[in-house]
Short mmCIF file of C-alpha atoms in Angstrom, two decimals:
data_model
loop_
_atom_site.label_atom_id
_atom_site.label_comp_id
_atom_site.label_asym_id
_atom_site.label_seq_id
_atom_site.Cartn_x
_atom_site.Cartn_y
_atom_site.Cartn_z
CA UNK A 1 22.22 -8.14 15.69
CA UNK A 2 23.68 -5.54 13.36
CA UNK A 3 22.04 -6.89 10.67
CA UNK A 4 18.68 -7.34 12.35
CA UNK A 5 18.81 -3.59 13.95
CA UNK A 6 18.77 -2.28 9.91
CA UNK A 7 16.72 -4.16 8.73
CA UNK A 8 14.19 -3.22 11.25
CA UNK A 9 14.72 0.44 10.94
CA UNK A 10 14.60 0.06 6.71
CA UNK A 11 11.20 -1.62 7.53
CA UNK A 12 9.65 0.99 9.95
CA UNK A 13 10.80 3.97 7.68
CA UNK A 14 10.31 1.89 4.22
CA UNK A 15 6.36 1.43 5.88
CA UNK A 16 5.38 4.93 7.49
CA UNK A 17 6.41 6.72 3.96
CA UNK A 18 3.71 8.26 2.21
CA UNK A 19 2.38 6.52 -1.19
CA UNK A 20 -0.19 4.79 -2.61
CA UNK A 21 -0.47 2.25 -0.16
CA UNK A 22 -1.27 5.06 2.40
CA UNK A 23 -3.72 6.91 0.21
CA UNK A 24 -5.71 3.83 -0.14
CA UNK A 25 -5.62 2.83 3.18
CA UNK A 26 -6.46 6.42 4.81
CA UNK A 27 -9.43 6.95 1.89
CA UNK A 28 -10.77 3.37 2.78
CA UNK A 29 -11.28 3.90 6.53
CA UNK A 30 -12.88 6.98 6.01
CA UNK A 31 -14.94 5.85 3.27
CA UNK A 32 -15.58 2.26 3.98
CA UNK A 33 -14.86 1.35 7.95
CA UNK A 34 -12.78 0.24 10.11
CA UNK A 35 -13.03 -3.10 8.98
CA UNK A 36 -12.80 -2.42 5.55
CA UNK A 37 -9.36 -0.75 6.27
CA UNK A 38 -7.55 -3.56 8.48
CA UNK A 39 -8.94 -6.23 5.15
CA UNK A 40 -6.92 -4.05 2.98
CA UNK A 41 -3.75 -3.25 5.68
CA UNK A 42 -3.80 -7.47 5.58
CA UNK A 43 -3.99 -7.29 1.87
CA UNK A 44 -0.85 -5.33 1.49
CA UNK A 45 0.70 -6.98 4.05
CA UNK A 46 -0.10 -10.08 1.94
CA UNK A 47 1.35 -9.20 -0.85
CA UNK A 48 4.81 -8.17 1.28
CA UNK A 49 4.85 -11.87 1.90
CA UNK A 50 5.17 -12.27 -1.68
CA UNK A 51 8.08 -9.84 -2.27
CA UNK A 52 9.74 -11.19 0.21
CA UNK A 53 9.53 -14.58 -0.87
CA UNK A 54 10.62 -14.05 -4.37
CA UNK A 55 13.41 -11.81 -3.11
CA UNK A 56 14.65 -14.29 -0.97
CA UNK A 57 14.87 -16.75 -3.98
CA UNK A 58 17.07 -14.37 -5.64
CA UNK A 59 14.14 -13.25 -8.17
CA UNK A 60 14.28 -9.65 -7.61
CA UNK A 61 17.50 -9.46 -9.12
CA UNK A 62 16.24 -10.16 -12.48
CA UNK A 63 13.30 -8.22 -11.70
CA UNK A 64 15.52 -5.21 -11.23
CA UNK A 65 17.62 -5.97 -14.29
CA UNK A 66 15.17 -7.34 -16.76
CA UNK A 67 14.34 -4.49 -18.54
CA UNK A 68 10.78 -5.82 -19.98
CA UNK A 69 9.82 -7.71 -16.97
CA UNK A 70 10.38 -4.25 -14.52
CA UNK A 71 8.77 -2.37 -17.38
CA UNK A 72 5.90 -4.08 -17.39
CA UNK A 73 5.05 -4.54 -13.88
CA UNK A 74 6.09 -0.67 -13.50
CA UNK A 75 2.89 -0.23 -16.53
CA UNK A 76 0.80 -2.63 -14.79
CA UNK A 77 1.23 -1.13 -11.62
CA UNK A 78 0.94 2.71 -13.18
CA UNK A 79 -2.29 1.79 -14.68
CA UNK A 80 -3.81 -0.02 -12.26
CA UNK A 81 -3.20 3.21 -9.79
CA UNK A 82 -4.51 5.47 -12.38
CA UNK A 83 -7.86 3.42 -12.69
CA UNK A 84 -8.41 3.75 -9.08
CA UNK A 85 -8.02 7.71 -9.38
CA UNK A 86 -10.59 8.15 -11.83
CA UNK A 87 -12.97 6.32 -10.12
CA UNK A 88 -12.30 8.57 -7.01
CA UNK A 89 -12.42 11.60 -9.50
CA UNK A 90 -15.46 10.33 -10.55
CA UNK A 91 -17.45 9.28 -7.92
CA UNK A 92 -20.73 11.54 -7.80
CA UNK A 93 -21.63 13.61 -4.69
CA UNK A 94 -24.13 12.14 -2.30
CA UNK A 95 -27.76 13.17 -3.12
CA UNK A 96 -28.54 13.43 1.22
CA UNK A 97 -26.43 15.14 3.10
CA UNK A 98 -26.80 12.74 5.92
CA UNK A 99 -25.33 10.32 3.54
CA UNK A 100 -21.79 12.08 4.12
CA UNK A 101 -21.80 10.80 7.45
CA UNK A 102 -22.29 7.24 6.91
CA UNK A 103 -19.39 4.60 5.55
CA UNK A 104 -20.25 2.64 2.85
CA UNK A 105 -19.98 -1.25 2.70
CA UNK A 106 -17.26 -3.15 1.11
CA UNK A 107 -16.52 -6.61 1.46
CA UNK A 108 -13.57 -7.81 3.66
CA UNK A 109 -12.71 -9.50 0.33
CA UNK A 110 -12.56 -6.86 -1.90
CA UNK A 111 -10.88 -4.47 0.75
CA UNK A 112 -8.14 -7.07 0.82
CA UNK A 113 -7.36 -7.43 -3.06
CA UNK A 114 -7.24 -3.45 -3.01
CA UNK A 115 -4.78 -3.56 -1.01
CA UNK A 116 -2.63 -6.91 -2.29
CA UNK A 117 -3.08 -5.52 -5.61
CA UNK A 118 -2.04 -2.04 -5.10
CA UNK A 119 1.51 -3.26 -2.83
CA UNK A 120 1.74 -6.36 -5.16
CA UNK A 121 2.24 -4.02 -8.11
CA UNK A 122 4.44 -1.59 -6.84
CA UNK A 123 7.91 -1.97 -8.25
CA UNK A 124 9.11 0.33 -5.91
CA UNK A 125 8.53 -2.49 -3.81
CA UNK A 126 10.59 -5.00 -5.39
CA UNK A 127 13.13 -2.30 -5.52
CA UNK A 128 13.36 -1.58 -1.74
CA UNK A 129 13.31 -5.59 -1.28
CA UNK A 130 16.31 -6.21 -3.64
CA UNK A 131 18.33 -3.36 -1.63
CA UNK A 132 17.32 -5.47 1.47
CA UNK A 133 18.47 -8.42 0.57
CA UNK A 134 21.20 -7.91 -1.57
CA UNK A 135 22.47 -4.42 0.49
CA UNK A 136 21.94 -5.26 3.81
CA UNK A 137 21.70 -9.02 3.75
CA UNK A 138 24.50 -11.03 4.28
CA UNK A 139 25.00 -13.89 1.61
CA UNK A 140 26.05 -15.65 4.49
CA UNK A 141 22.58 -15.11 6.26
CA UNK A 142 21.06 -18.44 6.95
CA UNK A 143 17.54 -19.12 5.33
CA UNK A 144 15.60 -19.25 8.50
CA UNK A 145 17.49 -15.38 9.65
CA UNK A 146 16.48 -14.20 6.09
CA UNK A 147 12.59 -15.38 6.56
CA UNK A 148 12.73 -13.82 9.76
CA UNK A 149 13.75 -10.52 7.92
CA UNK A 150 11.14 -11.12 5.80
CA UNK A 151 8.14 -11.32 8.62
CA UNK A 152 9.44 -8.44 10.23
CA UNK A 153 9.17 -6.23 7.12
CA UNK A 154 5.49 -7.62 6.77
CA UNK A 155 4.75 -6.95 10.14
CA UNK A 156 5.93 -3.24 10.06
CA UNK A 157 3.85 -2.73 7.39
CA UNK A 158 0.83 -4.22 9.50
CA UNK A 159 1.03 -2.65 12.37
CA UNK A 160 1.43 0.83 10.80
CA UNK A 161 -1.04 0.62 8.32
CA UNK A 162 -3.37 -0.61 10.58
CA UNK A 163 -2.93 2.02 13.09
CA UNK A 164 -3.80 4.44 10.95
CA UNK A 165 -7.06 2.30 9.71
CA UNK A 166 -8.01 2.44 13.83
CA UNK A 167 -7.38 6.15 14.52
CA UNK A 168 -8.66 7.25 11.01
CA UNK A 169 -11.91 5.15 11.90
CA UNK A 170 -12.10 6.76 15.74
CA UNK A 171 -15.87 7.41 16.40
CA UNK A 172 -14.66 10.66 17.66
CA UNK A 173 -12.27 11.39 14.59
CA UNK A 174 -14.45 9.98 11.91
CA UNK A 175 -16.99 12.13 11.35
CA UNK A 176 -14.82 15.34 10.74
CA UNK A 177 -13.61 13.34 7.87
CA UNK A 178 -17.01 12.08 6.59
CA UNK A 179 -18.15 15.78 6.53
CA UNK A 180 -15.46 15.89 3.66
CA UNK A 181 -15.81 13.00 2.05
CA UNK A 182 -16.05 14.35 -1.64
CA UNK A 183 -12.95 16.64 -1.02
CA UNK A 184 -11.11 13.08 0.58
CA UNK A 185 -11.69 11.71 -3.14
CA UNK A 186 -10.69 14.32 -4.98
CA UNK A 187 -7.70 14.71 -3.16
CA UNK A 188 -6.72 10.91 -2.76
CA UNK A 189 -7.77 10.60 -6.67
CA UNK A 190 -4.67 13.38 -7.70
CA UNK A 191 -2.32 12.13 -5.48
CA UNK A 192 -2.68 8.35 -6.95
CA UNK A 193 -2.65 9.79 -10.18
CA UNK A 194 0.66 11.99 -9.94
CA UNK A 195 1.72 8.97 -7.99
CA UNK A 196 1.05 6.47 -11.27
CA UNK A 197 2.53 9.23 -13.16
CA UNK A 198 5.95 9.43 -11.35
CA UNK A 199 5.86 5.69 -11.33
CA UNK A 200 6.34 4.92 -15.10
CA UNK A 201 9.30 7.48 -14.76
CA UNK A 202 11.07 5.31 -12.61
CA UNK A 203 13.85 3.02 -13.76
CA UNK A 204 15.15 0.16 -12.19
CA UNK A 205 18.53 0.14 -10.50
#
């Protein structure tokens, strides 16, 4: 129970902290839907699956302690955040005005490889899952416990992320924020970017 209790608390904390994944997911439901931001909350959630799996396998160990494999995912990941920020940087101001207050379409798929990309590429991730798992853990955890750990992680991250998807998206919040779209962009643009920046600072532990 011990064992379940931090895990669960890791999971709600490790989820509501600010990053990437929440600058994507706030600038999508204000810029793309409702829809378009649960796709992408699913998409990272996704992608937890993934870490989890691996982690569970014992992978993230070598992730951690390979020093070319962490590097490059740290690059790819770095890169891949900093190519999203120029395109928000980038993106030209509406020609109508009445187009500020309108969301633009994205495809549910699309929304969800944002979003798998973005977590999927995080080694901060893998980080926080080897502490899990190799902190927290027991060795003597059966597999089925361990699994159990791992869809309660995923579904902290879902039920956050989507929250703020569905009260970011509000009819009566949304169009405060679509007044200030080109200011959301900016914004969201220089925080990935100082985000991508810190990133291929980090070292693995």
């Amino acid at each position: 129970m011990a064992e379940i209790i931090a895990v669960s608390t890791i999971a709600i904390f490790m989820a509501i902290l600010p990053g990437a994944d929440f600058v994507l997911v706030t600038r999508t439901s204000i810029y793309n839907g409702r829809l378009a931001g649960l796709y992408m909350s699913l998409g990272m959630c996704l992608s937890v699956c993934i870490h989890a799996s691996y982690s569970i396998a014992g992978l993230a160990v070598i992730i951690a302690n390979s020093a070319w494999l962490f590097s490059t995912i740290k690059y790819l990941g770095a890169a891949y955040l900093i190519y999203i920020a120029w395109q928000l940087l980038t993106t030209p101001e509406p020609l109508h005005n009445d187009e500020k207050n309108q969301t633009a379409d994205i495809s549910p798929f699309i929304a969800l490889r944002l979003g798998f990309t973005c977590n999927i590429l995080n080694p901060k991730t893998s980080i926080f899952f080897l502490s899990i798992f190799t902190q927290v853990v027991s060795v003597d955890t059966p597999l089925i416990i361990q699994i159990s750990y791992g869809l309660i992680i995923m579904l902290a991250h879902f039920i956050w992320y989507s929250g703020v998807a569905l009260l970011l998206s509000h009819p009566s919040i949304l169009p405060r924020f679509n007044r200030q779209k080109q200011k959301i962009d900016k914004i969201a643009g220089v925080i990935l970017m100082l985000i991508a920046i810190k990133l291929t600072l980090m070292s693995a532990i």
